[in-house]
Amino acid sequence: MKKKIGCGSQVEGKLKWWQLSLIGVGCIIGTGYFLGSSIAIKAAGPAVLIAFLLAAVCTFIVFDALAKMSAQDPQKGSFRSYAKKAYGRWAGFSSGWVYWSSEMLIMGSQLTALSLFTRFWFEDIPLWVFAAVYAVLGIVVVLIGTKGFERMENVFAVTKVAAILMFIVLASLALFGFLDEGAQQGVPRTINELFPRGFLGLWGALLYAFYAFGGIEVMGIMTVRLENKEDAPKAGRSMLILLAIIYIASLSLAISIVPFYDFHANQSPFITALETYQLPFFPHVFNGAMIIAGFSTMSASFFSVTTMIVTLSEDGDAPALFSKQKKKKRQFPFPALLLTTSGLVISIVLSLLLPGKIYEYITTAAGLMLIYNWFFILISFHRLMEQTVWDKVKQAIGILLILLAVSGTLLESASRPGFFASLGFLIVISLVILKLRHKWKEEEAAS
């Protein structure tokens, strides 16, 4: 039986639950963690660990709801199909376009992160130059669609985990005094040391912790390929436990050896920590690993977001133009690719106009659009599934954490533009729905 497993790739055959867990780890670990965690550390200090624990709890609640719906009623459209079943066509339309918008913003965030990683070596070159180069390379990968690259997705996933494990080993050696001439911050011992920014700092950091767990939607889509659909919750639990351990361990070490105020939003916290020691080789290795891993994630997102607009078009929720393909031996939806490419061009222009804060702006908007869809998943679960008292409690906790993460972006001036940008996307989607409601009613009457 042939299997081709990778983030965003197609899978032939049946998946074991542990295979789905590994796919989830490979898809979720990305630039949101490698770079976005710096913003969270700056906002909350050592309390960032609590933010990541809360984000892990909410991620589990959302995935558990999605997995249960997938086990009972497997749907190719996953969360988008459940929203449509629960609340009607407007909900399916909204969920699909909110997800597409979030993926476009995530791609812009990844593109910016890759550019920031590369500028570690070339400080004087403008950010937009690297963004343009990576965008072109991403387009080339999508157009070529080489099987070799698809097979390398698993290798890239291993690269991400290996980079983090390398940091954990080096940081542990530093913490126990085996490395000299570096920062020695130490473990926070008082409440004030744990919460140097107070509760508001923790509140403002929540969104960026949530963003580091973005990608569970891919697992939801792939649960239909499980050999045993009932194993979906087990796959999610295993994945999230592994991710939480990796995230908490590495971040704990980073903030234990470097004061939180030494971290920068435009540099990975792990590079910042390694730079304080006489290790001229390892920061460069780690940076290279992050670029490889980030580019693989961006390329996979490019594939998935282009496919998403095609499926929206096929379902009548996007112009028919986007599902048209060239009648060649290798068919490809060029109109959909052109739309996706236009989003990348906008990201490049923004990196030219706003080089200082562009990563925070795009990451905030991307994280918000992502968890808006998580909210859709929870309310769809409420409508479609019979719930125990414990299910209702978990749903309430999940919604509360989502509301806290969203509202927390209003506390910082650097994250507010991202909030208003995400609000703008929602307003545009709502206006389109209002315009299409009459057409949908006519189609329902005709059917």
Short mmCIF file of N, CA, C and O in Angstrom, two decimals, residues 294-336:
data_model
loop_
_atom_site.label_atom_id
_atom_site.label_comp_id
_atom_site.label_asym_id
_atom_site.label_seq_id
_atom_site.Cartn_x
_atom_site.Cartn_y
_atom_site.Cartn_z
N GLY A 294 11.03 26.46 7.75
CA GLY A 294 10.06 27.49 7.44
C GLY A 294 9.67 27.51 5.97
O GLY A 294 8.50 27.71 5.63
N PHE A 295 10.65 27.28 5.10
CA PHE A 295 10.34 27.29 3.67
C PHE A 295 9.47 26.10 3.30
O PHE A 295 8.57 26.22 2.46
N SER A 296 9.72 24.95 3.92
CA SER A 296 8.88 23.78 3.63
C SER A 296 7.44 24.04 4.06
O SER A 296 6.49 23.68 3.36
N THR A 297 7.26 24.70 5.23
CA THR A 297 5.92 25.01 5.72
C THR A 297 5.24 26.01 4.80
O THR A 297 4.05 25.89 4.50
N MET A 298 6.00 27.02 4.36
CA MET A 298 5.42 28.02 3.47
C MET A 298 5.00 27.39 2.14
O MET A 298 3.92 27.68 1.61
N SER A 299 5.83 26.51 1.61
CA SER A 299 5.51 25.86 0.34
C SER A 299 4.28 24.97 0.47
O SER A 299 3.41 24.96 -0.39
N ALA A 300 4.21 24.24 1.60
CA ALA A 300 3.04 23.40 1.83
C ALA A 300 1.78 24.24 1.98
O ALA A 300 0.71 23.89 1.48
N SER A 301 1.91 25.40 2.65
CA SER A 301 0.77 26.32 2.78
C SER A 301 0.35 26.84 1.42
O SER A 301 -0.84 27.03 1.14
N PHE A 302 1.33 27.09 0.55
CA PHE A 302 1.04 27.57 -0.80
C PHE A 302 0.18 26.54 -1.55
O PHE A 302 -0.81 26.88 -2.20
N PHE A 303 0.56 25.27 -1.43
CA PHE A 303 -0.23 24.20 -2.04
C PHE A 303 -1.65 24.18 -1.48
O PHE A 303 -2.64 24.15 -2.22
N SER A 304 -1.75 24.20 -0.13
CA SER A 304 -3.05 24.02 0.50
C SER A 304 -3.98 25.20 0.27
O SER A 304 -5.18 25.02 0.06
N VAL A 305 -3.44 26.43 0.31
CA VAL A 305 -4.30 27.59 0.14
C VAL A 305 -4.78 27.70 -1.30
O VAL A 305 -5.90 28.15 -1.57
N THR A 306 -3.95 27.28 -2.24
CA THR A 306 -4.38 27.26 -3.65
C THR A 306 -5.47 26.22 -3.85
O THR A 306 -6.45 26.45 -4.55
N THR A 307 -5.30 25.07 -3.20
CA THR A 307 -6.32 24.02 -3.28
C THR A 307 -7.62 24.47 -2.63
O THR A 307 -8.72 24.17 -3.13
N MET A 308 -7.52 25.21 -1.52
CA MET A 308 -8.71 25.68 -0.82
C MET A 308 -9.57 26.57 -1.70
O MET A 308 -10.79 26.44 -1.75
N ILE A 309 -8.94 27.48 -2.42
CA ILE A 309 -9.73 28.39 -3.28
C ILE A 309 -10.38 27.61 -4.41
O ILE A 309 -11.49 27.92 -4.85
N VAL A 310 -9.73 26.53 -4.87
CA VAL A 310 -10.32 25.68 -5.91
C VAL A 310 -11.56 24.97 -5.37
O VAL A 310 -12.61 24.94 -6.03
N THR A 311 -11.47 24.41 -4.17
CA THR A 311 -12.62 23.70 -3.59
C THR A 311 -13.76 24.67 -3.28
O THR A 311 -14.93 24.32 -3.44
N LEU A 312 -13.44 25.87 -2.85
CA LEU A 312 -14.48 26.89 -2.63
C LEU A 312 -15.18 27.20 -3.95
O LEU A 312 -16.41 27.35 -4.00
N SER A 313 -14.41 27.28 -5.02
CA SER A 313 -14.98 27.55 -6.34
C SER A 313 -15.86 26.40 -6.80
O SER A 313 -16.96 26.60 -7.33
N GLU A 314 -15.39 25.17 -6.59
CA GLU A 314 -16.17 23.99 -7.01
C GLU A 314 -17.50 23.89 -6.25
O GLU A 314 -18.48 23.38 -6.78
N ASP A 315 -17.51 24.39 -5.00
CA ASP A 315 -18.73 24.34 -4.19
C ASP A 315 -19.64 25.54 -4.43
O ASP A 315 -20.68 25.68 -3.78
N GLY A 316 -19.22 26.43 -5.33
CA GLY A 316 -20.04 27.60 -5.62
C GLY A 316 -19.85 28.74 -4.65
O GLY A 316 -20.60 29.72 -4.68
N ASP A 317 -18.84 28.65 -3.78
CA ASP A 317 -18.58 29.69 -2.80
C ASP A 317 -17.46 30.63 -3.22
O ASP A 317 -16.98 31.45 -2.42
N ALA A 318 -17.00 30.49 -4.45
CA ALA A 318 -16.01 31.39 -5.05
C ALA A 318 -16.29 31.40 -6.56
O ALA A 318 -16.92 30.47 -7.08
N PRO A 319 -15.85 32.44 -7.27
CA PRO A 319 -16.08 32.49 -8.71
C PRO A 319 -15.61 31.22 -9.42
O PRO A 319 -14.57 30.65 -9.07
N ALA A 320 -16.38 30.77 -10.41
CA ALA A 320 -16.06 29.54 -11.14
C ALA A 320 -14.70 29.60 -11.82
O ALA A 320 -14.08 28.57 -12.08
N LEU A 321 -14.24 30.81 -12.07
CA LEU A 321 -12.94 30.99 -12.73
C LEU A 321 -11.83 30.27 -11.98
O LEU A 321 -10.92 29.71 -12.61
N PHE A 322 -11.90 30.25 -10.66
CA PHE A 322 -10.80 29.71 -9.87
C PHE A 322 -10.71 28.19 -9.88
O PHE A 322 -9.72 27.63 -9.39
N SER A 323 -11.70 27.51 -10.39
CA SER A 323 -11.62 26.05 -10.48
C SER A 323 -11.32 25.59 -11.90
O SER A 323 -11.29 24.38 -12.17
N LYS A 324 -11.09 26.54 -12.80
CA LYS A 324 -10.72 26.16 -14.17
C LYS A 324 -9.26 25.79 -14.22
O LYS A 324 -8.42 26.40 -13.57
N GLN A 325 -8.96 24.76 -15.01
CA GLN A 325 -7.59 24.27 -15.12
C GLN A 325 -7.19 24.19 -16.58
O GLN A 325 -8.02 24.02 -17.47
N LYS A 326 -5.88 24.32 -16.81
CA LYS A 326 -5.35 24.18 -18.17
C LYS A 326 -5.50 22.74 -18.64
O LYS A 326 -5.21 21.80 -17.91
N LYS A 327 -5.94 22.56 -19.84
CA LYS A 327 -6.12 21.21 -20.38
C LYS A 327 -4.80 20.69 -20.93
O LYS A 327 -4.55 20.65 -22.13
N LYS A 328 -3.94 20.36 -20.02
CA LYS A 328 -2.64 19.81 -20.38
C LYS A 328 -2.44 18.49 -19.65
O LYS A 328 -3.27 18.09 -18.82
N LYS A 329 -1.31 17.87 -19.93
CA LYS A 329 -1.02 16.61 -19.26
C LYS A 329 -0.99 16.82 -17.75
O LYS A 329 -1.51 16.03 -16.99
N ARG A 330 -0.37 17.91 -17.29
CA ARG A 330 -0.38 18.25 -15.87
C ARG A 330 -1.31 19.43 -15.68
O ARG A 330 -0.99 20.56 -16.04
N GLN A 331 -2.48 19.18 -15.17
CA GLN A 331 -3.45 20.24 -14.97
C GLN A 331 -3.12 21.04 -13.72
O GLN A 331 -2.69 20.49 -12.72
N PHE A 332 -3.33 22.35 -13.81
CA PHE A 332 -3.09 23.19 -12.65
C PHE A 332 -4.00 24.40 -12.70
O PHE A 332 -4.18 25.00 -13.76
N PRO A 333 -4.60 24.77 -11.57
CA PRO A 333 -5.53 25.90 -11.53
C PRO A 333 -4.79 27.24 -11.50
O PRO A 333 -4.58 27.83 -10.44
N PHE A 334 -4.41 27.74 -12.66
CA PHE A 334 -3.62 28.97 -12.71
C PHE A 334 -4.35 30.20 -12.17
O PHE A 334 -3.72 31.05 -11.53
N PRO A 335 -5.66 30.36 -12.39
CA PRO A 335 -6.34 31.51 -11.77
C PRO A 335 -6.23 31.50 -10.25
O PRO A 335 -6.02 32.54 -9.62
N ALA A 336 -6.38 30.31 -9.64
CA ALA A 336 -6.25 30.19 -8.18
C ALA A 336 -4.82 30.52 -7.74
O ALA A 336 -4.59 31.18 -6.73
#
